[in-house]
Amino acid sequence: VVIIGILYVFGIFATLIIAGDAAFIHDDTVQDLFGRVDASMFTLFQIMTLDSWTFVVRPIMRKAPWTTAYFILFVSLTCFVAMNLITAVIVENAFASSRDDEEEMAKALEVEKLADLEQLRELFAEVDEDGSGELTKEEFDAAVKHPRIQTKLQVLDFELSEMDELWHILDNGDGTLSVDEFTTGLRKVKGEAKNKDIMNCLKFIRKGQEKLERMHKRVDDARDEMAVVQGTITSVHRDMGSLLKMCEAMLHNMQGLMASGRVP
């Protein structure tokens, strides 16, 4: 609509001021190009698309140099302003459509998430035989041996050989699994790793590394203390050896004195 409006306005001016100019009254080529409003609009459309437009404009500009300003204004307005405006509108519509698609995708993912959680809750209810709301290791081991539970786990892309490892992944250390731990844990294991999950893994690894470094320092300190103790034991052993030699020498001297009769 914008382009048609610009072509119509400039077409009227071209018919009046170019085809009606005294220099072009008897010019059949110019009259064919700009003699009527519809012909002017078509010619200007050709100029706007830059399709051999110089062959149309240059002969007219040579006869009437003042038309240079008209054509420059038209090309600038249509090619650099109107076309960019239209491009911006198209791009904005594309972004809007993309946002709508993302919203629809988010809604579909949310529906899928709710369906997965409901399915996992049903699975938890079947595994939780005593209905306590918590799942023990014994209940879990007994449940995964049931054919129906095995089928559901396989539908969720879990291998039976991974069940023991799966328990240790889901368990937070208290030996039981709540409904939320079971459903959320299974869904995370089933889905792709997200940035948040990766950051949590890095945090746990960093904490484990810090604990190992502290333990390593304690071992080094204990080794140093053991070295000190070993040095002390060696020194005591050496002193005890010297003392034992002194006692043996004294005993030998006393035996000599007693043998010589000098000791009453």
Coordinates of C-alpha atoms in Angstrom, one line a residue:
V1 CA 0.0 0.0 0.0
V2 CA 2.8 2.4 0.9
I3 CA 4.6 1.7 -2.4
I4 CA 1.4 2.1 -4.4
G5 CA 0.7 5.4 -2.7
I6 CA 4.2 6.7 -3.5
L7 CA 4.0 5.5 -7.1
Y8 CA 0.6 7.2 -7.5
V9 CA 1.7 10.6 -6.1
F10 CA 5.0 10.6 -8.1
G11 CA 3.1 9.3 -11.2
I12 CA 0.7 12.3 -11.1
F13 CA 3.7 14.7 -10.8
A14 CA 5.5 12.9 -13.6
T15 CA 2.5 13.1 -15.9
L16 CA 2.0 16.8 -15.1
I17 CA 5.6 18.2 -15.0
I18 CA 7.5 15.8 -17.2
A19 CA 5.1 14.8 -20.0
G20 CA 3.5 18.2 -19.8
D21 CA 6.8 20.0 -20.2
A22 CA 7.4 21.9 -23.4
A23 CA 10.6 20.0 -24.1
F24 CA 8.7 16.7 -24.1
I25 CA 5.3 17.6 -25.7
H26 CA 6.3 16.1 -29.0
D27 CA 8.7 13.4 -27.6
D28 CA 6.8 10.1 -28.3
T29 CA 9.1 8.1 -26.0
V30 CA 8.5 10.4 -23.0
Q31 CA 4.8 10.4 -23.8
D32 CA 4.7 6.6 -23.9
L33 CA 6.5 6.5 -20.5
F34 CA 4.8 9.4 -18.7
G35 CA 1.9 10.5 -20.8
R36 CA -0.7 8.9 -18.6
V37 CA -0.8 8.3 -14.8
D38 CA -0.9 4.5 -15.1
A39 CA 2.0 4.6 -17.6
S40 CA 4.0 6.9 -15.3
M41 CA 3.4 4.5 -12.3
F42 CA 4.6 1.6 -14.3
T43 CA 7.7 3.5 -15.5
L44 CA 8.4 4.7 -11.9
F45 CA 8.1 1.1 -10.7
Q46 CA 10.7 0.0 -13.2
I47 CA 13.0 2.9 -11.9
M48 CA 12.3 1.8 -8.3
T49 CA 13.4 -1.7 -9.1
L50 CA 16.6 -0.3 -10.7
D51 CA 15.8 -2.3 -13.8
S52 CA 17.7 -0.5 -16.6
W53 CA 16.5 2.7 -15.1
T54 CA 19.4 4.8 -16.3
F55 CA 18.3 4.2 -19.9
V56 CA 15.0 5.8 -19.0
V57 CA 16.3 8.6 -16.9
R58 CA 19.5 9.9 -18.6
P59 CA 17.9 11.0 -21.9
I60 CA 15.2 12.9 -20.0
M61 CA 17.9 14.5 -17.7
R62 CA 19.9 15.6 -20.7
K63 CA 16.9 17.5 -22.2
A64 CA 15.6 18.8 -18.8
P65 CA 18.3 18.9 -16.1
W66 CA 15.8 19.9 -13.5
T67 CA 14.3 16.4 -13.6
T68 CA 17.5 15.2 -11.9
A69 CA 16.2 16.4 -8.5
Y70 CA 12.9 14.6 -9.2
F71 CA 14.4 11.3 -10.0
I72 CA 17.0 11.4 -7.2
L73 CA 14.2 12.2 -4.7
F74 CA 12.1 9.4 -6.0
V75 CA 14.9 6.8 -6.0
S76 CA 16.1 7.8 -2.5
L77 CA 12.6 7.7 -1.1
T78 CA 11.6 4.4 -2.6
C79 CA 14.9 2.4 -2.5
F80 CA 16.4 3.7 0.8
V81 CA 13.4 4.6 2.8
A82 CA 10.3 2.8 1.7
M83 CA 12.1 -0.5 1.0
N84 CA 13.9 -0.4 4.3
L85 CA 10.6 0.3 6.0
I86 CA 9.0 -2.6 4.3
T87 CA 12.0 -4.9 5.1
A88 CA 11.7 -3.8 8.8
V89 CA 8.0 -4.6 8.8
I90 CA 8.7 -8.1 7.3
V91 CA 11.4 -8.8 9.8
E92 CA 9.2 -7.6 12.7
N93 CA 6.4 -9.9 11.5
A94 CA 8.9 -12.8 11.2
F95 CA 10.1 -12.1 14.8
A96 CA 6.5 -11.9 16.0
S97 CA 5.7 -15.2 14.3
S98 CA 8.8 -16.8 15.9
R99 CA 7.8 -15.5 19.3
D100 CA 4.3 -17.1 18.8
D101 CA 6.0 -20.3 17.7
E102 CA 8.2 -20.3 20.9
E103 CA 5.1 -19.7 23.1
E104 CA 3.3 -22.5 21.4
M105 CA 6.3 -24.7 21.8
A106 CA 6.6 -23.7 25.5
K107 CA 3.0 -24.6 26.0
A108 CA 3.4 -28.0 24.3
L109 CA 6.5 -28.7 26.5
E110 CA 4.5 -27.8 29.6
V111 CA 1.7 -30.1 28.6
E112 CA 4.3 -32.8 28.0
K113 CA 5.9 -32.2 31.3
L114 CA 2.6 -32.5 33.2
A115 CA 1.8 -35.7 31.3
D116 CA 5.2 -37.1 32.2
L117 CA 4.9 -36.2 35.9
E118 CA 1.4 -37.7 36.0
Q119 CA 2.7 -40.9 34.4
L120 CA 5.7 -41.0 36.9
R121 CA 3.3 -40.4 39.9
E122 CA 1.2 -43.3 38.7
L123 CA 4.4 -45.4 38.5
F124 CA 5.4 -44.3 42.0
A125 CA 2.0 -45.3 43.4
E126 CA 2.3 -48.8 41.9
V127 CA 5.9 -49.2 43.3
D128 CA 5.0 -47.8 46.7
E129 CA 3.3 -51.0 48.0
D130 CA 2.7 -49.8 51.6
G131 CA 1.3 -46.5 50.5
S132 CA 3.6 -44.5 52.8
G133 CA 4.4 -41.9 50.3
E134 CA 8.1 -42.9 50.5
L135 CA 9.9 -45.6 48.5
T136 CA 12.5 -47.8 50.2
K137 CA 15.4 -49.6 48.4
E138 CA 13.7 -52.9 49.1
E139 CA 10.4 -51.7 47.6
F140 CA 12.2 -50.4 44.6
D141 CA 14.2 -53.6 44.0
A142 CA 11.1 -55.7 44.4
A143 CA 9.1 -53.4 42.0
V144 CA 11.6 -53.4 39.2
K145 CA 11.3 -57.2 39.0
H146 CA 7.6 -56.9 38.2
P147 CA 6.9 -57.3 34.4
R148 CA 4.4 -54.4 34.3
I149 CA 6.8 -52.0 36.1
Q150 CA 9.6 -53.2 33.8
T151 CA 7.4 -52.4 30.8
K152 CA 6.7 -48.9 32.0
L153 CA 10.3 -48.2 32.8
Q154 CA 11.3 -49.4 29.3
V155 CA 8.7 -47.1 27.8
L156 CA 10.4 -44.2 29.6
D157 CA 13.7 -45.3 28.1
F158 CA 15.2 -46.8 31.2
E159 CA 17.2 -50.1 30.9
L160 CA 16.7 -52.7 33.6
S161 CA 20.4 -53.1 34.1
E162 CA 20.6 -49.4 35.2
M163 CA 18.1 -49.7 38.0
D164 CA 20.7 -50.0 40.8
E165 CA 22.6 -47.1 39.5
L166 CA 19.3 -45.2 39.0
W167 CA 18.5 -45.6 42.7
H168 CA 21.8 -44.2 43.8
I169 CA 21.3 -41.2 41.5
L170 CA 17.8 -40.4 42.8
D171 CA 18.5 -41.1 46.5
N172 CA 19.8 -38.1 48.4
G173 CA 21.4 -40.3 51.1
D174 CA 18.4 -40.9 53.5
G175 CA 17.7 -44.3 52.0
T176 CA 14.2 -43.4 50.8
L177 CA 12.6 -41.6 47.9
S178 CA 9.7 -39.2 48.2
V179 CA 7.2 -38.6 45.4
D180 CA 8.9 -35.4 44.3
E181 CA 12.4 -37.0 44.4
F182 CA 11.1 -39.9 42.3
T183 CA 9.2 -38.0 39.7
T184 CA 11.5 -35.0 39.3
G185 CA 14.6 -37.2 39.4
L186 CA 13.3 -39.6 36.8
R187 CA 12.3 -36.7 34.5
K188 CA 15.7 -35.1 34.8
V189 CA 17.5 -38.4 34.1
K190 CA 15.1 -38.9 31.1
G191 CA 15.6 -35.4 29.7
E192 CA 18.6 -33.6 28.3
A193 CA 21.1 -31.9 30.5
K194 CA 20.3 -28.2 31.0
N195 CA 22.8 -25.5 31.9
K196 CA 21.4 -25.5 35.4
D197 CA 22.0 -29.2 35.8
I198 CA 25.6 -28.8 34.4
M199 CA 26.3 -26.0 36.9
N200 CA 25.0 -28.1 39.8
C201 CA 27.3 -31.0 38.7
L202 CA 30.2 -28.6 38.5
K203 CA 29.4 -27.3 42.0
F204 CA 29.3 -30.8 43.4
I205 CA 32.6 -31.6 41.7
R206 CA 34.1 -28.5 43.0
K207 CA 33.0 -29.3 46.6
G208 CA 34.3 -32.8 46.2
Q209 CA 37.6 -31.5 45.0
E210 CA 37.8 -29.1 48.0
K211 CA 37.1 -32.0 50.4
L212 CA 39.8 -34.1 48.7
E213 CA 42.3 -31.3 49.0
R214 CA 41.4 -30.9 52.7
M215 CA 41.8 -34.7 53.2
H216 CA 45.1 -34.6 51.3
K217 CA 46.3 -31.8 53.6
R218 CA 45.4 -33.8 56.7
V219 CA 47.2 -36.8 55.3
D220 CA 50.3 -34.7 54.8
D221 CA 50.0 -33.2 58.3
A222 CA 49.6 -36.8 59.7
R223 CA 52.6 -37.9 57.7
D224 CA 54.7 -35.0 59.1
E225 CA 53.6 -35.9 62.6
M226 CA 54.4 -39.5 62.0
A227 CA 57.9 -38.5 60.8
V228 CA 58.3 -36.5 64.0
V229 CA 57.1 -39.4 66.1
Q230 CA 59.4 -41.8 64.2
G231 CA 62.3 -39.4 64.9
T232 CA 61.5 -39.3 68.5
I233 CA 61.2 -43.1 68.7
T234 CA 64.6 -43.4 66.9
S235 CA 66.1 -41.0 69.4
V236 CA 64.6 -42.9 72.4
H237 CA 65.8 -46.2 70.9
R238 CA 69.3 -44.8 70.5
D239 CA 69.3 -43.4 74.1
M240 CA 68.0 -46.7 75.4
G241 CA 70.8 -48.5 73.6
S242 CA 73.3 -46.1 75.2
L243 CA 71.8 -46.6 78.6
L244 CA 71.8 -50.4 78.1
K245 CA 75.5 -50.3 77.2
M246 CA 76.2 -48.2 80.3
C247 CA 74.3 -50.7 82.5
E248 CA 76.2 -53.6 80.9
A249 CA 79.5 -51.8 81.6
M250 CA 78.5 -51.1 85.2
L251 CA 77.4 -54.7 85.7
H252 CA 80.7 -55.9 84.2
N253 CA 82.7 -53.7 86.5
M254 CA 80.8 -54.8 89.5
Q255 CA 81.4 -58.4 88.6
G256 CA 85.1 -57.7 88.3
L257 CA 85.2 -56.0 91.6
M258 CA 83.3 -58.8 93.3
A259 CA 85.7 -61.4 91.7
S260 CA 88.8 -59.5 93.0
G261 CA 87.3 -59.4 96.5
R262 CA 87.2 -55.6 96.6
V263 CA 83.5 -55.6 97.2
P264 CA 82.6 -57.0 100.7

